[in-house]
Tab-separated table of C-alpha atoms and ligand atoms in Angstrom:
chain	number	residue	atom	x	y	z
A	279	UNK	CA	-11.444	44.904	16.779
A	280	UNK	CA	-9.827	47.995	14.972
A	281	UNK	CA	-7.960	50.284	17.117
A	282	UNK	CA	-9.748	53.715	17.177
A	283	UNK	CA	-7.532	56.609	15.643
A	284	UNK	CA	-8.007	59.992	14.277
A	285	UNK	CA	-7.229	60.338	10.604
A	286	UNK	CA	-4.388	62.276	11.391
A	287	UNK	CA	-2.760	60.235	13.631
A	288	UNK	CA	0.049	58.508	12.835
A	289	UNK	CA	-0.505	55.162	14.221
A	290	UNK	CA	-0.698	52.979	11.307
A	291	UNK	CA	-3.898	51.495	10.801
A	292	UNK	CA	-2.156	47.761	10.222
A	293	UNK	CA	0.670	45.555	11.854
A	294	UNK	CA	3.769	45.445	8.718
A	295	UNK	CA	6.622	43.095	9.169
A	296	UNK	CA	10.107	43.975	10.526
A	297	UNK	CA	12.971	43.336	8.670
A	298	UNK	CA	14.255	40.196	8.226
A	299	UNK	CA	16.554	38.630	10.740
A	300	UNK	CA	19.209	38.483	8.321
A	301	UNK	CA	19.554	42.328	7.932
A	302	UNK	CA	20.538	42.683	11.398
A	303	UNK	CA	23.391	39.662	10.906
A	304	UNK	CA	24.639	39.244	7.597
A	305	UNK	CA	28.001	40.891	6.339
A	306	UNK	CA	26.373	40.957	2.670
A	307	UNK	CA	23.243	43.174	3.998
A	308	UNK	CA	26.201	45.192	6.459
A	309	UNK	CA	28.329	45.960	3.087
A	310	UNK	CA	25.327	47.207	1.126
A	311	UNK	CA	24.026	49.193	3.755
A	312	UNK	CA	27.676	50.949	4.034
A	313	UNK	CA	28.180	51.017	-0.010
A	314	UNK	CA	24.605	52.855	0.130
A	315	UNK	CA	23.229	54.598	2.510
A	316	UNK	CA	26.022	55.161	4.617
A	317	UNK	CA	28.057	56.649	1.656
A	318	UNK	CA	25.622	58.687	0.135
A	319	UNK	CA	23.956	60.594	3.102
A	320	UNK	CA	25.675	63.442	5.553
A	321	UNK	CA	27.465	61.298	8.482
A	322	UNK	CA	28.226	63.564	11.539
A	323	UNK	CA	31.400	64.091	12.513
A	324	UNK	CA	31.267	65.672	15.716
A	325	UNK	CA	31.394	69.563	16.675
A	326	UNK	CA	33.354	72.175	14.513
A	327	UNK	CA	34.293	73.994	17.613
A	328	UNK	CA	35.606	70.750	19.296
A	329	UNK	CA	38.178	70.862	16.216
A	330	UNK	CA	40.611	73.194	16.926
A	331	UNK	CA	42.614	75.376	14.068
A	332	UNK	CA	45.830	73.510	13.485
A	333	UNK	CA	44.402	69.387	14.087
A	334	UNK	CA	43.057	67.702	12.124
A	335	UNK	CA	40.853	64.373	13.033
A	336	UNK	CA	39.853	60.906	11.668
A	337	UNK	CA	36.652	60.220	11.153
A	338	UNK	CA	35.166	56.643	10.171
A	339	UNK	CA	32.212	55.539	7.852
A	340	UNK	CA	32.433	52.470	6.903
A	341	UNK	CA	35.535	51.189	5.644
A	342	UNK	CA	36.423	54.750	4.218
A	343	UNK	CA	38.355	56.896	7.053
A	344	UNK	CA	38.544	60.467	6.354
A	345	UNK	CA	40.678	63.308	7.791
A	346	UNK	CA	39.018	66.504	8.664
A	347	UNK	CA	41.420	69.155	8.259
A	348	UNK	CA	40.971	72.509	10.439
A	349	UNK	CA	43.940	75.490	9.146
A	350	UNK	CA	44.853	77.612	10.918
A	351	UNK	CA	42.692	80.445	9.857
A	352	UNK	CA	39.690	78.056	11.034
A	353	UNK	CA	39.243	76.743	7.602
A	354	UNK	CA	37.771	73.087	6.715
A	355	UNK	CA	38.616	70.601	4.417
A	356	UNK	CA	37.951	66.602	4.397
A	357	UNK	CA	40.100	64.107	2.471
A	358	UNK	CA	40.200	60.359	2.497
A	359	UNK	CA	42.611	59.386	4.953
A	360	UNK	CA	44.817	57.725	1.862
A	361	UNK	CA	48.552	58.341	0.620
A	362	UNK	CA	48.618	58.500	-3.106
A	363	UNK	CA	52.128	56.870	-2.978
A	364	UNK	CA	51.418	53.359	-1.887
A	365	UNK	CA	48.561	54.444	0.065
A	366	UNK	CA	49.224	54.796	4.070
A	367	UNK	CA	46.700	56.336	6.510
A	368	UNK	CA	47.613	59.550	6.507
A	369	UNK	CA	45.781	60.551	10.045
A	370	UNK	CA	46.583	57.808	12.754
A	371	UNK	CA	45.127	58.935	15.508
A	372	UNK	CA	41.848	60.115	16.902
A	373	UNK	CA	43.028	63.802	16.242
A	374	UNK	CA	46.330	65.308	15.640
A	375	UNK	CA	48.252	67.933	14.801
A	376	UNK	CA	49.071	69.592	11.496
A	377	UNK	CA	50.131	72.678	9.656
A	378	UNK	CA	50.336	73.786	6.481
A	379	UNK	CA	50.680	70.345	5.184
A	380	UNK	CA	49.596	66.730	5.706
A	381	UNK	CA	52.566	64.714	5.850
A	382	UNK	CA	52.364	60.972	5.173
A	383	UNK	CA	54.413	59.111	8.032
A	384	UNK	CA	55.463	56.584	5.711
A	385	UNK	CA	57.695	58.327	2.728
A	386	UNK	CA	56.785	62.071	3.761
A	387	UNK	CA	54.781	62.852	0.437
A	388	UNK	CA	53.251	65.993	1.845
A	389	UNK	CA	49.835	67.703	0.704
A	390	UNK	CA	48.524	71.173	1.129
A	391	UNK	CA	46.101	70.432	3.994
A	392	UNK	CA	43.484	73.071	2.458
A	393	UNK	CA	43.074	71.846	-0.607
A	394	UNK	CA	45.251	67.909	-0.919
A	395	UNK	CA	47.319	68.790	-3.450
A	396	UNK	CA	50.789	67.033	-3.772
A	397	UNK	CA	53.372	69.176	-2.783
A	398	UNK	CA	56.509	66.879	-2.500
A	399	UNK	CA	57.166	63.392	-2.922
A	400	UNK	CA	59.628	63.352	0.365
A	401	UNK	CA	63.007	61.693	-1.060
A	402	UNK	CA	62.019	60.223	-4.234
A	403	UNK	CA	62.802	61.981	-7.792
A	404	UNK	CA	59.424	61.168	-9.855
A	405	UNK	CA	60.008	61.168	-13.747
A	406	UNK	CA	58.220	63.150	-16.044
A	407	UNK	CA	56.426	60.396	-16.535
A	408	UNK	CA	54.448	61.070	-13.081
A	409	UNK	CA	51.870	63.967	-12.804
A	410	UNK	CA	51.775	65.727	-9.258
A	411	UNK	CA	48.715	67.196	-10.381
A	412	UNK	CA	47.145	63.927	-10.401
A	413	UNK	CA	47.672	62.350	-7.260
A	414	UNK	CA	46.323	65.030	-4.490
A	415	UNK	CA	44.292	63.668	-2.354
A	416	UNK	CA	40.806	62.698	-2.272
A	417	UNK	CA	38.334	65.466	-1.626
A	418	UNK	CA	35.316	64.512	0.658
A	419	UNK	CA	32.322	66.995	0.607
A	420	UNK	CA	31.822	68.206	4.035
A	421	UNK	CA	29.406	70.917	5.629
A	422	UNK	CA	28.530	72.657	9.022
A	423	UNK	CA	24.999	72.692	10.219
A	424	UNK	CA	24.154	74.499	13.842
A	425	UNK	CA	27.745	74.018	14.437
A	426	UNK	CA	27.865	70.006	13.876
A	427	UNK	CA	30.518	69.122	11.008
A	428	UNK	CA	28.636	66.485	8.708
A	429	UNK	CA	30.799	64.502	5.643
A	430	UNK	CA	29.280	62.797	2.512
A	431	UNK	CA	31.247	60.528	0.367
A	432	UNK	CA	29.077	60.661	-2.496
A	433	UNK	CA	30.141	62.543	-5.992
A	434	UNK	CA	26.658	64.102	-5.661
A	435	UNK	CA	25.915	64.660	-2.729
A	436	UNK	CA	21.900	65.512	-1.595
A	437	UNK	CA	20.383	68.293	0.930
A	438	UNK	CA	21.151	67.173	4.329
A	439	UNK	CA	17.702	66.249	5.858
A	440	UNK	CA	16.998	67.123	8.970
A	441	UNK	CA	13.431	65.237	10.056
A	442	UNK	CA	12.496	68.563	11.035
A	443	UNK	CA	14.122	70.262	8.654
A	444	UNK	CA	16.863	72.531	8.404
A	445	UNK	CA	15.358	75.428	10.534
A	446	UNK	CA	14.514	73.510	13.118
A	447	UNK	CA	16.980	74.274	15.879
A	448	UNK	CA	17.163	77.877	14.578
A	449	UNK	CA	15.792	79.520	17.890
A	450	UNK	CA	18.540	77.620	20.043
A	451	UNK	CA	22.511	79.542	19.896
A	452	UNK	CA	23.456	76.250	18.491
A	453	UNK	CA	26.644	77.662	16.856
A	454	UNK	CA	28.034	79.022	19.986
A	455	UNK	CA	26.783	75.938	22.629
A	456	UNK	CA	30.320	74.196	24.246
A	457	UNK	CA	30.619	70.712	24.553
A	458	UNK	CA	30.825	69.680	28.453
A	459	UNK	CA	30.631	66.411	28.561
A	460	UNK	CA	30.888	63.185	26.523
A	461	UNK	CA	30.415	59.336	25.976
A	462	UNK	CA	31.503	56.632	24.038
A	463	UNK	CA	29.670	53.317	24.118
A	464	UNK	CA	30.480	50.567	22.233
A	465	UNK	CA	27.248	48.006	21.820
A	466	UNK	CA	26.606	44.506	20.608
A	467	UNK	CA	23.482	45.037	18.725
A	468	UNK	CA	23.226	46.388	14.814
A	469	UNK	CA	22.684	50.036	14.192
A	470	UNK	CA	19.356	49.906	13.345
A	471	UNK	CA	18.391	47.666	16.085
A	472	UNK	CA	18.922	51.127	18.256
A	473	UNK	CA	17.041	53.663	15.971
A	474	UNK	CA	14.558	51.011	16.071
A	475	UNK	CA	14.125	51.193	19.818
A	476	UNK	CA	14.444	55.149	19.656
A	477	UNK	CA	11.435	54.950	17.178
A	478	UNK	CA	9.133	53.474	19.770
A	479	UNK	CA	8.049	54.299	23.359
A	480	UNK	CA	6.360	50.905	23.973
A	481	UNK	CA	8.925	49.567	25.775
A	482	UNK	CA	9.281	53.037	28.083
A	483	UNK	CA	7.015	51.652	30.942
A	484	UNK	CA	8.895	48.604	30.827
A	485	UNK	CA	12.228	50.101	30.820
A	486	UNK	CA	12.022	53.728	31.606
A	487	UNK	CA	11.023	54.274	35.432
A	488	UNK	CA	12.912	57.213	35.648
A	489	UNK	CA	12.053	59.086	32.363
A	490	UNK	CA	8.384	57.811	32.603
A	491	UNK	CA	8.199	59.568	35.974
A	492	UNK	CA	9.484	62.972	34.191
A	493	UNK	CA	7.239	62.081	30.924
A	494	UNK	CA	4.117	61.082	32.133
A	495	UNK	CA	3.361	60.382	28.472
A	496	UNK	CA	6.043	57.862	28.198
A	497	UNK	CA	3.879	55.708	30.857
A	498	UNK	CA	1.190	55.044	28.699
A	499	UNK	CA	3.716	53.909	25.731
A	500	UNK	CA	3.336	56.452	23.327
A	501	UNK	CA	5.769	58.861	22.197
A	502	UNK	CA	3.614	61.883	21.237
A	503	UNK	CA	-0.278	63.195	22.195
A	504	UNK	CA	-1.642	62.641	18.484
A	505	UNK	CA	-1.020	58.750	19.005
A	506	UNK	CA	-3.691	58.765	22.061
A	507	UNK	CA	-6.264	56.677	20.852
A	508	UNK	CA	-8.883	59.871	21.807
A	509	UNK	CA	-6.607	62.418	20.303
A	510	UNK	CA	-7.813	64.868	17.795
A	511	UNK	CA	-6.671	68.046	16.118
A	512	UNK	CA	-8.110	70.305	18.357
A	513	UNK	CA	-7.031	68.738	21.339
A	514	UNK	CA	-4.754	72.230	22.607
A	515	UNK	CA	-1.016	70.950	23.287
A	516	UNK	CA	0.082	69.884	26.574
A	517	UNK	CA	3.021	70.213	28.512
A	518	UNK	CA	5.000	66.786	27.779
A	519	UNK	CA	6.985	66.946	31.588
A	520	UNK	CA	5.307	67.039	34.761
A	521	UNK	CA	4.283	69.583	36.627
A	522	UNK	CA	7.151	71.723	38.354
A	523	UNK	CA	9.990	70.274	35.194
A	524	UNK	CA	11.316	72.296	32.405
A	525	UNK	CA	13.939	70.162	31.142
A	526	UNK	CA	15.571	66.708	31.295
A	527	UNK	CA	17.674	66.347	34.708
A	528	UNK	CA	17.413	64.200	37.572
A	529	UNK	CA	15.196	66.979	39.377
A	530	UNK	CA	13.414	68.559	35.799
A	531	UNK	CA	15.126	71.987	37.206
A	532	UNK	CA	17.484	73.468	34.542
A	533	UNK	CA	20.789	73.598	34.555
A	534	UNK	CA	21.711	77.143	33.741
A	535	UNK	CA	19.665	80.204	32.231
A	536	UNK	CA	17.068	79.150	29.731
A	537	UNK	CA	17.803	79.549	25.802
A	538	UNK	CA	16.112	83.021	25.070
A	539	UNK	CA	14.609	82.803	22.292
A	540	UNK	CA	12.484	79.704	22.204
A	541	UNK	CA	8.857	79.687	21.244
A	542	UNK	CA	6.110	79.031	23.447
A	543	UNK	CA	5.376	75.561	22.090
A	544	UNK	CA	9.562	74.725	22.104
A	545	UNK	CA	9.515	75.881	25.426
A	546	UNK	CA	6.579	73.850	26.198
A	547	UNK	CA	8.115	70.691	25.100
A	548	UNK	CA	10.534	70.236	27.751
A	549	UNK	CA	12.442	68.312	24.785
A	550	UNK	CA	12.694	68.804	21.204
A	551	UNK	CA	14.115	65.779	18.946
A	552	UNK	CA	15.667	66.068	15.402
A	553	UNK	CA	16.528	63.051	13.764
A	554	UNK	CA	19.024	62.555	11.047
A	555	UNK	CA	19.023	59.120	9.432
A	556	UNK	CA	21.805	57.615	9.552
A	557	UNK	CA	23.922	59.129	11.577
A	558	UNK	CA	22.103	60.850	14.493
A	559	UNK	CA	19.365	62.248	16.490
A	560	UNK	CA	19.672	66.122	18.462
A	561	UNK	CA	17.638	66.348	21.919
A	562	UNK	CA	17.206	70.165	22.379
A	563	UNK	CA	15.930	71.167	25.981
A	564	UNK	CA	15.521	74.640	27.187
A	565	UNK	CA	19.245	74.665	28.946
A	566	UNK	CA	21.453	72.152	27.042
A	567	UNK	CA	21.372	70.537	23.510
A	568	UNK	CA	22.300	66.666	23.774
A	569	UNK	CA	23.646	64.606	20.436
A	570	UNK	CA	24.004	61.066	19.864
A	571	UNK	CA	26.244	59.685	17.268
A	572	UNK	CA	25.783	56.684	15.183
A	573	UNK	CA	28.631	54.582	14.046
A	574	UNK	CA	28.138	51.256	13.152
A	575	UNK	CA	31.484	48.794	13.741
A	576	UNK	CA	30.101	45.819	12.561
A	577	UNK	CA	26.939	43.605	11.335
A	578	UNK	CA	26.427	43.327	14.997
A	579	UNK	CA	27.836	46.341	16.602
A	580	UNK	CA	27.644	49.771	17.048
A	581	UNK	CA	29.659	52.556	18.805
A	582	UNK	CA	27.319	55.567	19.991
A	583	UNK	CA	29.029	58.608	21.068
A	584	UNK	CA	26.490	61.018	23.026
A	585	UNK	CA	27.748	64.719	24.075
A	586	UNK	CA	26.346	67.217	26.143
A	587	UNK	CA	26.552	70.973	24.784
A	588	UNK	CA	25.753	73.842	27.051
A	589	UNK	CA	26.105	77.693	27.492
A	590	UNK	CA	29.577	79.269	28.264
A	591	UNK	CA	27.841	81.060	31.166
A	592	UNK	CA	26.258	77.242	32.380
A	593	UNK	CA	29.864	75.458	32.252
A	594	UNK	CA	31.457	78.309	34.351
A	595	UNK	CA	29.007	78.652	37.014
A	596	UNK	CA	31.060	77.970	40.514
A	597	UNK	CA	29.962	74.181	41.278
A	598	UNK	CA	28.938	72.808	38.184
A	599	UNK	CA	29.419	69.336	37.076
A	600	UNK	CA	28.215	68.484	33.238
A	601	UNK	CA	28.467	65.363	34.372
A	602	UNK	CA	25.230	65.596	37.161
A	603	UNK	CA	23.728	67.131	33.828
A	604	UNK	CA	24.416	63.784	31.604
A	605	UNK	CA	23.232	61.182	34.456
A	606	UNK	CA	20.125	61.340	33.908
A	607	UNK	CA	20.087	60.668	29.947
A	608	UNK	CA	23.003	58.333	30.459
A	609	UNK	CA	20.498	56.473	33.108
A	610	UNK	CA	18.264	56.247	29.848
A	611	UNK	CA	20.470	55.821	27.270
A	612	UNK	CA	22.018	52.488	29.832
A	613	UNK	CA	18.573	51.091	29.726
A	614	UNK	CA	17.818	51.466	26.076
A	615	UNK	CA	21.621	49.458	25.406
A	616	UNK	CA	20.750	46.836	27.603
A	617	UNK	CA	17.089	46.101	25.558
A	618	UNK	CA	19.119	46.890	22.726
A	619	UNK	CA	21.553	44.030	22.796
A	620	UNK	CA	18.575	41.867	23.726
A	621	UNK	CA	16.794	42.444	20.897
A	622	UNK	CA	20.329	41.776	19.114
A	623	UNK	CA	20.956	37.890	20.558
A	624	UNK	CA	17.078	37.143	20.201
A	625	UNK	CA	17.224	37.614	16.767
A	626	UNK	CA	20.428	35.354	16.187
A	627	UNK	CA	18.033	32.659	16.835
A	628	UNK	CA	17.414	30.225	14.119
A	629	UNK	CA	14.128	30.357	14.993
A	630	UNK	CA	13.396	33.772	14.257
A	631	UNK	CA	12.751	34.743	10.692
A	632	UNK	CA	10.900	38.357	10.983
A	633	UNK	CA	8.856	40.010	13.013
A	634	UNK	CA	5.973	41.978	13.293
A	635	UNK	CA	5.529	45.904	13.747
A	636	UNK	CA	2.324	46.983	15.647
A	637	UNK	CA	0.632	50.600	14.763
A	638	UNK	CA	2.117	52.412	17.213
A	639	UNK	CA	5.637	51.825	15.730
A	640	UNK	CA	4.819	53.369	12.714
A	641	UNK	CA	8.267	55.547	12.981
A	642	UNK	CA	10.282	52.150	12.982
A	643	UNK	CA	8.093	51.016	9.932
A	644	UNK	CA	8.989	54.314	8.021
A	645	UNK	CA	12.626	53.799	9.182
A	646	UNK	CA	12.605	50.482	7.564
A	647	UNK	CA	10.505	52.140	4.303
A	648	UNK	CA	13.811	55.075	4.407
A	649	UNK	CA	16.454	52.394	4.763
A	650	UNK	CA	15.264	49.710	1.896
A	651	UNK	CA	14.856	52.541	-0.501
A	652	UNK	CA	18.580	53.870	0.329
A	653	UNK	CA	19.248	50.853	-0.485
A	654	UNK	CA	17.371	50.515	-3.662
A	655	UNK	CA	15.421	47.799	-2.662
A	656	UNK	CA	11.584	47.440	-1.951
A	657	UNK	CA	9.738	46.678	1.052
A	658	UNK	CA	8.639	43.429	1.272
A	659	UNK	CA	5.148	43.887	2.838
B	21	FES	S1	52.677	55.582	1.370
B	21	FES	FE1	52.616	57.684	1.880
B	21	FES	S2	54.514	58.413	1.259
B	21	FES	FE2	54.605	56.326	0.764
B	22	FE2	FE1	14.141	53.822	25.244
């Protein structure tokens, strides 16, 4: 029996295979993905206003580490995080500081932070033979989008492409939004393996008491209205939370004043997602603005970094905790790394080859369709 759908829908109208088991394992498949799509797409690299003029911090993609620079005037610049001499890290630590110049530890060549070129060679007398201008540092193309810092290592580097595009948290004072609270988890599962289970809400009533209870939605196991099986176009939009909630907290109450200047429908939401493949997806509510981090370690691990940003005026009202804020989506966000790393040691079994999407993971399939042709390859079904 076909499952009924509305044309428009996007529930696919057939069951494609996963990937194959070896994509989530093998250090081949791990090393193309990084030489690929991880080097040729904007990585996020945390907030601008988290970087303070006068530090500068080490960022990892891959096996390339670069070093953000911030002068003093508030101005950026990204470098791989390489001496020219004999090629030391340059930046050791998560973040530290610097002025003027980037100093290597090792025989103090120094660079101009703002733009890497060599300025001295510490004690050693170079012969003509050797050509300062040559041997600055590496430049790394960076950009700042609603306040989030975002690197490329490519040459060339593309548009950064926002699933929603690049307007899409325009009505929210992004630029301006504090961090309050943060967390680092490291997992035991491949990247992918956790977009994949952000692409699908079949698991929520399985997993999810707690977020199904504030996204009634979510109980059914779909992500959005248009994947009802009795959805159609004119179906008017309903509020996604239940009735009394406005945003994602333990109670649906916000947090602090509302953003101002969201639209009707935004507003309506409760929650508004961007996703940016590779490298991470933005939860927009109407009183905070959550961001998760990708960074994969591994074949078979990943390190997520999630951060809560909020209002000035929110942070200093008398009493409150960011943290209260982040339980709830850290309650989530637990539940999703436990499936997570499931998924992971099934799929070490010899007895598992590939799997099998069904039609209302259609965002994992087009994950997979985004990742194989990053990596120049073809999907296989
Ligand atoms: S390796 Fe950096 S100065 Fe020698
Ligand atoms: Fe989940």
């Amino acid at each position: 029996m076909t499952q009924h759908r509305h044309p428009e829908s996007p529930i696919l109208s057939h069951c494609p295979e996963t990937l194959p088991a070896h994509a989530y394992i093998d250090a081949d498949w791990y090393r193309q993905e990084q030489k690929t799509l991880w080097a040729n797409n904007w990585v996020a690299a945390g907030r601008l206003n988290d970087l303070k003029p006068g530090v500068m911090k080490k960022v990892q993609i891959g096996a390339a580490s670069v070093v953000v620079c911030r002068a003093s005037d508030g101005e950026l610049s990204a470098f791989h995080n390489v001496c020219r001499h004999r090629g030391a890290e340059l930046c050791s630590r998560d973040k530290q500081p610097m002025g003027k110049l980037v100093t290597c530890k090792y025989h103090a060549w120094s660079y101009a932070a703002k733009d890497g070129r060599l300025v001295a060679t510490g004690h050693a007398r170079p012969t003509d033979d050797f050509q300062k201008a040559e041997h600055g540092l590496i430049k790394v193309s960076h950009m700042v989008w609603n306040g989030f810092v975002f690197l490329n290592l490519s040459h060339d580097p593309g548009p950064l492409a926002p699933d929603m595009g690049l307007k899409s948290l325009d009505n929210w004072p992004m630029d301006s939004l504090v961090t309050g609270h943060r967390m680092v988890k490291d997992l035991a599962c491949n990247w992918k393996i956790f977009w994949e289970n952000y692409n699908e809400c079949l698991h929520c009533p399985g997993v999810h008491p707690e977020l199904c209870d504030l996204v009634p939605l979510y109980e059914t196991g779909i992500m959005a209205p248009n994947e009802a099986p009795d959805w159609t176009p004119e179906k008017a939009a309903q509020p996604l939370l239940k009735e009394g909630a406005v945003t994602w907290t333990a109670t649906g109450k916000p947090c602090g004043p509302e953003f101002p200047n969201l639209s009707p429908v935004e507003r309506q939401n409760g929650y508004n997602f961007v996703t940016i493949y590779p490298t991470m997806f933005v939860v927009a509510h109407v009183d905070y603005v959550r961001a998760v981090y990708f960074e994969p370690t591994g074949p078979e691990s990943v390190r997520l970094t999630a951060e809560w940003y909020f209002p000035q005026e929110t942070l200093d009202q008398p009493g409150f905790d960011a943290a209260e804020v982040a339980a709830f989506a850290k309650i989530v966000m637990a539940q999703d790394a436990e499936v997570a790393e499931l998924n992971q040691r099934g799929i070490r079994s010899p007895a598992y080859m590939q799997g099998k999407l069904m039609p209302e993971e259609y965002a994992i399939h087009d994950f997979h369709k985004w990742l194989l042709h990053n990596m120049g390859r073809g999907l296989q079904s």
